[in-house]
Amino acid sequence: MKKISVIIPVYNNQQTLVELYQKLVKVFAKIKQNYQIIFIDDGSKDQSYKRIKKICSKNNKVSCIKLSKNFGQRFALMAGLKYSTGDYLINIDADLQDPPELIEKIFNELRKNNHVVLAARRSSSENIFRKLSSLVQHRILNYLIKNYPKQGFTVFGVSKKLVQEIKDRGNNISLLQLEILNYGYNYKTIYYERDKRQIGKSQFNFSSRLNLAIEMITLTTSSILRFCLLLGFILLLASFSYIAFVIYTYFYIGTPFPGYSPIIIVSLFLGGLNIFVLGLLSEYVSLILRETRSYNKFNVQSILNKPK
Ligand code: UDP
Ligand code: MG
C-alpha cells in the first residue's frame, strides 16, 4: 500500500477545515491507500490552529506544522514538503475551492509513473477581473516557460523521487509550483471545475497577486532584460536619427525648428523607458539579494504528530 502525503497551507480557514478533513478521509478510504495529512498553519489569526489540533488529537495520521508567523502560501507549501514522508505528495488549498476528490484522479496518474501531475481548472467561477488578471499572468508564463500549462494550475501531485530531489536542494527553492516544472519530467495535466469560494474570502488581493506574478516572471527568465536592452538600443537609434533629421532639415532645407513639443515627447518617452528598465533591473537585483542571503524562508514554531 502506498502512502499519500497531502499538504495543506492554512491561513484563516477555520470554517472549512473539519469538512475538508472528513472529505479527505473518505477519499482515502475509497482508494484504499495509506495517507498522511499535513496542515501547515501559516500564522492564522482565527481558530484554525485549534480546529487542527482537535483533528490531530483524534487521528495520528494528521500532522500540523505551525509556523511562527504568516510567511505566505508558497513558504507554507515548502514547509509541508520538507516534512512529508509519503510515496506521493499532493497539495490542496484549505478553503474547499478545489474538490478533495481530485486527489483520487491525481493519485491514479501518479501511480502510472508520472512524476508530475498538474490539475488545471477547466473553468472557474471567479469574477471577470480575477479571470482577466490570471489570464494575463498565465499568458506571460506560457510564453516564458516552455512547459508551463496554458491555463496555469493550482493543485499538483509529485512523486517521491521528485520530492527527494527538491529536498536535496535544501532551502534553495523559491516557488514550488515552478520548481516542479524545472526538473525536466514530463507532466500530465488533468482538468477540473474550480468552485467559487463558498466560505470566507481570498487571502490574495490585487497587490499580492501582482507581486506573485512579477516574482514568477523574474524567477523564471531574464530574457525580459535582454528585450529591454534591445528596446533601449532601438529607441536610442531612433532618437539619434531624429536628431540628425532635425539638424539636416534646419541647415539644408531651412525648415524652422518645430518647437518644444517633439523634444518633450522624446525626452518623456526616453525618460520613462529609462526608469522602467531601471525598475526592472532592480527587481532582478532584489531577487539576487533574496536568493543569496541564506535566511530561513519559514520558521517552524511547533509540530503536532510529527510526520513519520
Ligand atoms: N494561504 C496561506 N498563507 C497565506 C495566504 C493563503 O497559507 O498567506 C493558503 C490558504 O489558507 C489557502 C491557500 O493558501 O489554503 C490559497 O489561498 P486563497 O484561497 O486565499 O487563494 P486563492 O484561492 O484566492 O488563490
Ligand atoms: Mg482559494
mmCIF file of C-alpha atoms in Angstrom, residues 4-182:
data_model
loop_
_atom_site.group_PDB
_atom_site.id
_atom_site.type_symbol
_atom_site.label_atom_id
_atom_site.label_comp_id
_atom_site.label_asym_id
_atom_site.label_seq_id
_atom_site.Cartn_x
_atom_site.Cartn_y
_atom_site.Cartn_z
ATOM 1 C CA ILE A 4 -0.015 9.691 0.012
ATOM 2 C CA SER A 5 1.080 12.907 1.694
ATOM 3 C CA VAL A 6 -1.354 15.748 1.343
ATOM 4 C CA ILE A 7 -0.002 19.160 2.262
ATOM 5 C CA ILE A 8 -2.479 21.903 3.063
ATOM 6 C CA PRO A 9 -1.409 25.505 3.704
ATOM 7 C CA VAL A 10 -3.806 27.112 6.145
ATOM 8 C CA TYR A 11 -4.332 30.790 6.728
ATOM 9 C CA ASN A 12 -7.575 31.653 8.486
ATOM 10 C CA ASN A 13 -9.620 28.713 7.257
ATOM 11 C CA GLN A 14 -11.388 27.772 10.493
ATOM 12 C CA GLN A 15 -14.730 27.216 8.777
ATOM 13 C CA THR A 16 -13.667 24.664 6.214
ATOM 14 C CA LEU A 17 -11.024 22.558 7.977
ATOM 15 C CA VAL A 18 -13.251 19.910 9.540
ATOM 16 C CA GLU A 19 -15.280 19.380 6.374
ATOM 17 C CA LEU A 20 -12.096 19.224 4.317
ATOM 18 C CA TYR A 21 -10.623 16.639 6.681
ATOM 19 C CA GLN A 22 -13.759 14.493 6.554
ATOM 20 C CA LYS A 23 -13.838 14.598 2.776
ATOM 21 C CA LEU A 24 -10.162 13.674 2.544
ATOM 22 C CA VAL A 25 -10.570 10.699 4.846
ATOM 23 C CA LYS A 26 -13.453 9.493 2.671
ATOM 24 C CA VAL A 27 -11.280 9.759 -0.428
ATOM 25 C CA PHE A 28 -8.509 7.701 1.189
ATOM 26 C CA ALA A 29 -10.989 5.078 2.360
ATOM 27 C CA LYS A 30 -12.338 4.834 -1.184
ATOM 28 C CA ILE A 31 -8.965 4.432 -2.861
ATOM 29 C CA LYS A 32 -7.707 2.183 -0.053
ATOM 30 C CA GLN A 33 -4.363 3.903 0.389
ATOM 31 C CA ASN A 34 -2.387 4.906 3.404
ATOM 32 C CA TYR A 35 -2.167 8.626 3.931
ATOM 33 C CA GLN A 36 -0.637 11.481 5.824
ATOM 34 C CA ILE A 37 -2.337 14.847 6.054
ATOM 35 C CA ILE A 38 -0.053 17.758 6.878
ATOM 36 C CA PHE A 39 -1.700 21.047 7.739
ATOM 37 C CA ILE A 40 0.698 23.968 7.739
ATOM 38 C CA ASP A 41 -0.701 26.703 9.920
ATOM 39 C CA ASP A 42 0.733 29.809 8.309
ATOM 40 C CA GLY A 43 0.228 32.130 11.271
ATOM 41 C CA SER A 44 -3.590 32.016 11.213
ATOM 42 C CA LYS A 45 -5.293 34.598 13.368
ATOM 43 C CA ASP A 46 -8.597 32.778 13.722
ATOM 44 C CA GLN A 47 -9.430 29.434 15.314
ATOM 45 C CA SER A 48 -7.762 27.363 12.576
ATOM 46 C CA TYR A 49 -4.985 26.014 14.825
ATOM 47 C CA LYS A 50 -7.492 24.943 17.472
ATOM 48 C CA ARG A 51 -9.517 23.064 14.874
ATOM 49 C CA ILE A 52 -6.428 21.350 13.502
ATOM 50 C CA LYS A 53 -5.248 20.459 16.994
ATOM 51 C CA LYS A 54 -8.548 18.739 17.653
ATOM 52 C CA ILE A 55 -8.314 16.764 14.423
ATOM 53 C CA CYS A 56 -4.705 15.805 15.253
ATOM 54 C CA SER A 57 -5.712 14.533 18.680
ATOM 55 C CA LYS A 58 -8.184 12.116 17.059
ATOM 56 C CA ASN A 59 -6.063 10.927 14.180
ATOM 57 C CA ASN A 60 -2.302 10.489 14.343
ATOM 58 C CA LYS A 61 -2.049 10.431 10.551
ATOM 59 C CA VAL A 62 -2.825 14.128 10.665
ATOM 60 C CA SER A 63 0.026 16.483 11.498
ATOM 61 C CA CYS A 64 0.312 20.183 11.966
ATOM 62 C CA ILE A 65 3.366 22.288 11.268
ATOM 63 C CA LYS A 66 2.769 25.582 12.986
ATOM 64 C CA LEU A 67 4.799 28.428 11.511
ATOM 65 C CA SER A 68 5.844 31.266 13.807
ATOM 66 C CA LYS A 69 4.128 33.927 11.697
ATOM 67 C CA ASN A 70 2.426 34.398 8.369
ATOM 68 C CA PHE A 71 5.082 33.615 5.761
ATOM 69 C CA GLY A 72 2.761 33.249 2.777
ATOM 70 C CA GLN A 73 1.335 30.254 0.954
ATOM 71 C CA ARG A 74 4.480 29.426 -1.007
ATOM 72 C CA PHE A 75 6.603 29.076 2.112
ATOM 73 C CA ALA A 76 3.876 27.104 3.859
ATOM 74 C CA LEU A 77 3.997 24.684 0.928
ATOM 75 C CA MET A 78 7.769 24.379 1.280
ATOM 76 C CA ALA A 79 7.397 23.587 4.978
ATOM 77 C CA GLY A 80 4.878 20.888 4.097
ATOM 78 C CA LEU A 81 7.175 19.380 1.503
ATOM 79 C CA LYS A 82 10.094 19.356 3.944
ATOM 80 C CA TYR A 83 8.213 17.230 6.471
ATOM 81 C CA SER A 84 6.333 14.958 4.090
ATOM 82 C CA THR A 85 7.366 11.306 4.021
ATOM 83 C CA GLY A 86 4.855 9.728 1.629
ATOM 84 C CA ASP A 87 5.377 7.990 -1.701
ATOM 85 C CA TYR A 88 3.443 10.763 -3.400
ATOM 86 C CA LEU A 89 2.921 14.347 -2.448
ATOM 87 C CA ILE A 90 -0.224 16.279 -3.320
ATOM 88 C CA ASN A 91 -1.097 19.826 -2.313
ATOM 89 C CA ILE A 92 -4.565 21.217 -1.902
ATOM 90 C CA ASP A 93 -5.971 24.516 -0.612
ATOM 91 C CA ALA A 94 -7.791 24.603 2.688
ATOM 92 C CA ASP A 95 -10.827 26.557 1.527
ATOM 93 C CA LEU A 96 -12.579 23.688 -0.314
ATOM 94 C CA GLN A 97 -12.349 25.552 -3.621
ATOM 95 C CA ASP A 98 -10.649 22.530 -5.114
ATOM 96 C CA PRO A 99 -12.654 19.349 -4.665
ATOM 97 C CA PRO A 100 -10.782 16.897 -2.377
ATOM 98 C CA GLU A 101 -11.968 14.144 -4.749
ATOM 99 C CA LEU A 102 -9.347 15.488 -7.153
ATOM 100 C CA ILE A 103 -6.799 13.614 -5.082
ATOM 101 C CA GLU A 104 -8.048 10.300 -6.425
ATOM 102 C CA LYS A 105 -7.533 11.450 -10.020
ATOM 103 C CA ILE A 106 -4.067 12.809 -9.272
ATOM 104 C CA PHE A 107 -3.114 9.608 -7.464
ATOM 105 C CA ASN A 108 -4.284 7.493 -10.414
ATOM 106 C CA GLU A 109 -1.939 9.414 -12.684
ATOM 107 C CA LEU A 110 0.980 9.362 -10.244
ATOM 108 C CA ARG A 111 0.811 5.600 -9.839
ATOM 109 C CA LYS A 112 1.203 5.287 -13.629
ATOM 110 C CA ASN A 113 4.765 6.501 -13.095
ATOM 111 C CA ASN A 114 4.112 10.135 -13.888
ATOM 112 C CA HIS A 115 6.452 12.212 -11.748
ATOM 113 C CA VAL A 116 4.391 15.387 -12.033
ATOM 114 C CA VAL A 117 0.618 15.705 -12.283
ATOM 115 C CA LEU A 118 -0.943 19.132 -12.571
ATOM 116 C CA ALA A 119 -4.586 19.875 -12.003
ATOM 117 C CA ALA A 120 -5.724 22.816 -14.102
ATOM 118 C CA ARG A 121 -9.118 24.421 -13.873
ATOM 119 C CA ARG A 122 -11.239 23.922 -16.916
ATOM 120 C CA SER A 123 -13.451 26.807 -15.982
ATOM 121 C CA SER A 124 -13.619 28.925 -12.942
ATOM 122 C CA SER A 125 -16.414 30.834 -11.348
ATOM 123 C CA GLU A 126 -14.170 33.706 -10.296
ATOM 124 C CA ASN A 127 -15.228 37.227 -11.166
ATOM 125 C CA ILE A 128 -14.254 38.719 -14.507
ATOM 126 C CA PHE A 129 -11.452 40.860 -13.065
ATOM 127 C CA ARG A 130 -9.701 37.919 -11.420
ATOM 128 C CA LYS A 131 -10.200 35.802 -14.524
ATOM 129 C CA LEU A 132 -8.590 38.528 -16.591
ATOM 130 C CA SER A 133 -5.618 39.015 -14.266
ATOM 131 C CA SER A 134 -4.867 35.299 -14.146
ATOM 132 C CA LEU A 135 -5.264 35.089 -17.916
ATOM 133 C CA VAL A 136 -2.608 37.771 -18.399
ATOM 134 C CA GLN A 137 -0.300 36.120 -15.869
ATOM 135 C CA HIS A 138 -0.669 32.701 -17.460
ATOM 136 C CA ARG A 139 -0.195 34.018 -20.979
ATOM 137 C CA ILE A 140 3.104 35.630 -19.965
ATOM 138 C CA LEU A 141 4.235 32.470 -18.208
ATOM 139 C CA ASN A 142 3.163 30.318 -21.190
ATOM 140 C CA TYR A 143 5.377 32.449 -23.326
ATOM 141 C CA LEU A 144 8.315 32.494 -20.951
ATOM 142 C CA ILE A 145 8.343 28.944 -19.655
ATOM 143 C CA LYS A 146 8.462 26.271 -22.287
ATOM 144 C CA ASN A 147 6.385 23.699 -20.487
ATOM 145 C CA TYR A 148 4.034 25.896 -18.485
ATOM 146 C CA PRO A 149 0.453 24.653 -18.888
ATOM 147 C CA LYS A 150 -1.826 27.024 -20.787
ATOM 148 C CA GLN A 151 -4.343 27.620 -18.038
ATOM 149 C CA GLY A 152 -1.890 27.503 -15.149
ATOM 150 C CA PHE A 153 -2.568 25.144 -12.258
ATOM 151 C CA THR A 154 -3.240 25.298 -8.564
ATOM 152 C CA VAL A 155 -3.185 21.721 -7.364
ATOM 153 C CA PHE A 156 -0.346 19.349 -8.148
ATOM 154 C CA GLY A 157 0.989 15.945 -7.267
ATOM 155 C CA VAL A 158 4.597 14.792 -7.428
ATOM 156 C CA SER A 159 6.418 11.517 -6.944
ATOM 157 C CA LYS A 160 8.674 10.716 -4.000
ATOM 158 C CA LYS A 161 11.677 10.782 -6.329
ATOM 159 C CA LEU A 162 10.992 14.371 -7.304
ATOM 160 C CA VAL A 163 10.216 15.358 -3.701
ATOM 161 C CA GLN A 164 13.600 13.941 -2.700
ATOM 162 C CA GLU A 165 15.355 15.812 -5.489
ATOM 163 C CA ILE A 166 13.742 19.055 -4.351
ATOM 164 C CA LYS A 167 14.565 18.320 -0.697
ATOM 165 C CA ASP A 168 18.184 17.747 -1.660
ATOM 166 C CA ARG A 169 18.358 21.338 -2.781
ATOM 167 C CA GLY A 170 17.743 22.376 0.811
ATOM 168 C CA ASN A 171 16.471 25.884 1.316
ATOM 169 C CA ASN A 172 17.304 26.845 -2.182
ATOM 170 C CA ILE A 173 13.796 26.758 -3.654
ATOM 171 C CA SER A 174 11.731 29.806 -4.281
ATOM 172 C CA LEU A 175 8.480 28.731 -5.744
ATOM 173 C CA LEU A 176 7.493 25.099 -5.565
ATOM 174 C CA GLN A 177 4.997 25.437 -8.415
ATOM 175 C CA LEU A 178 7.778 26.488 -10.775
ATOM 176 C CA GLU A 179 10.389 24.219 -9.248
ATOM 177 C CA ILE A 180 8.472 21.052 -10.079
ATOM 178 C CA LEU A 181 8.449 22.025 -13.757
ATOM 179 C CA ASN A 182 12.178 22.667 -13.791
#
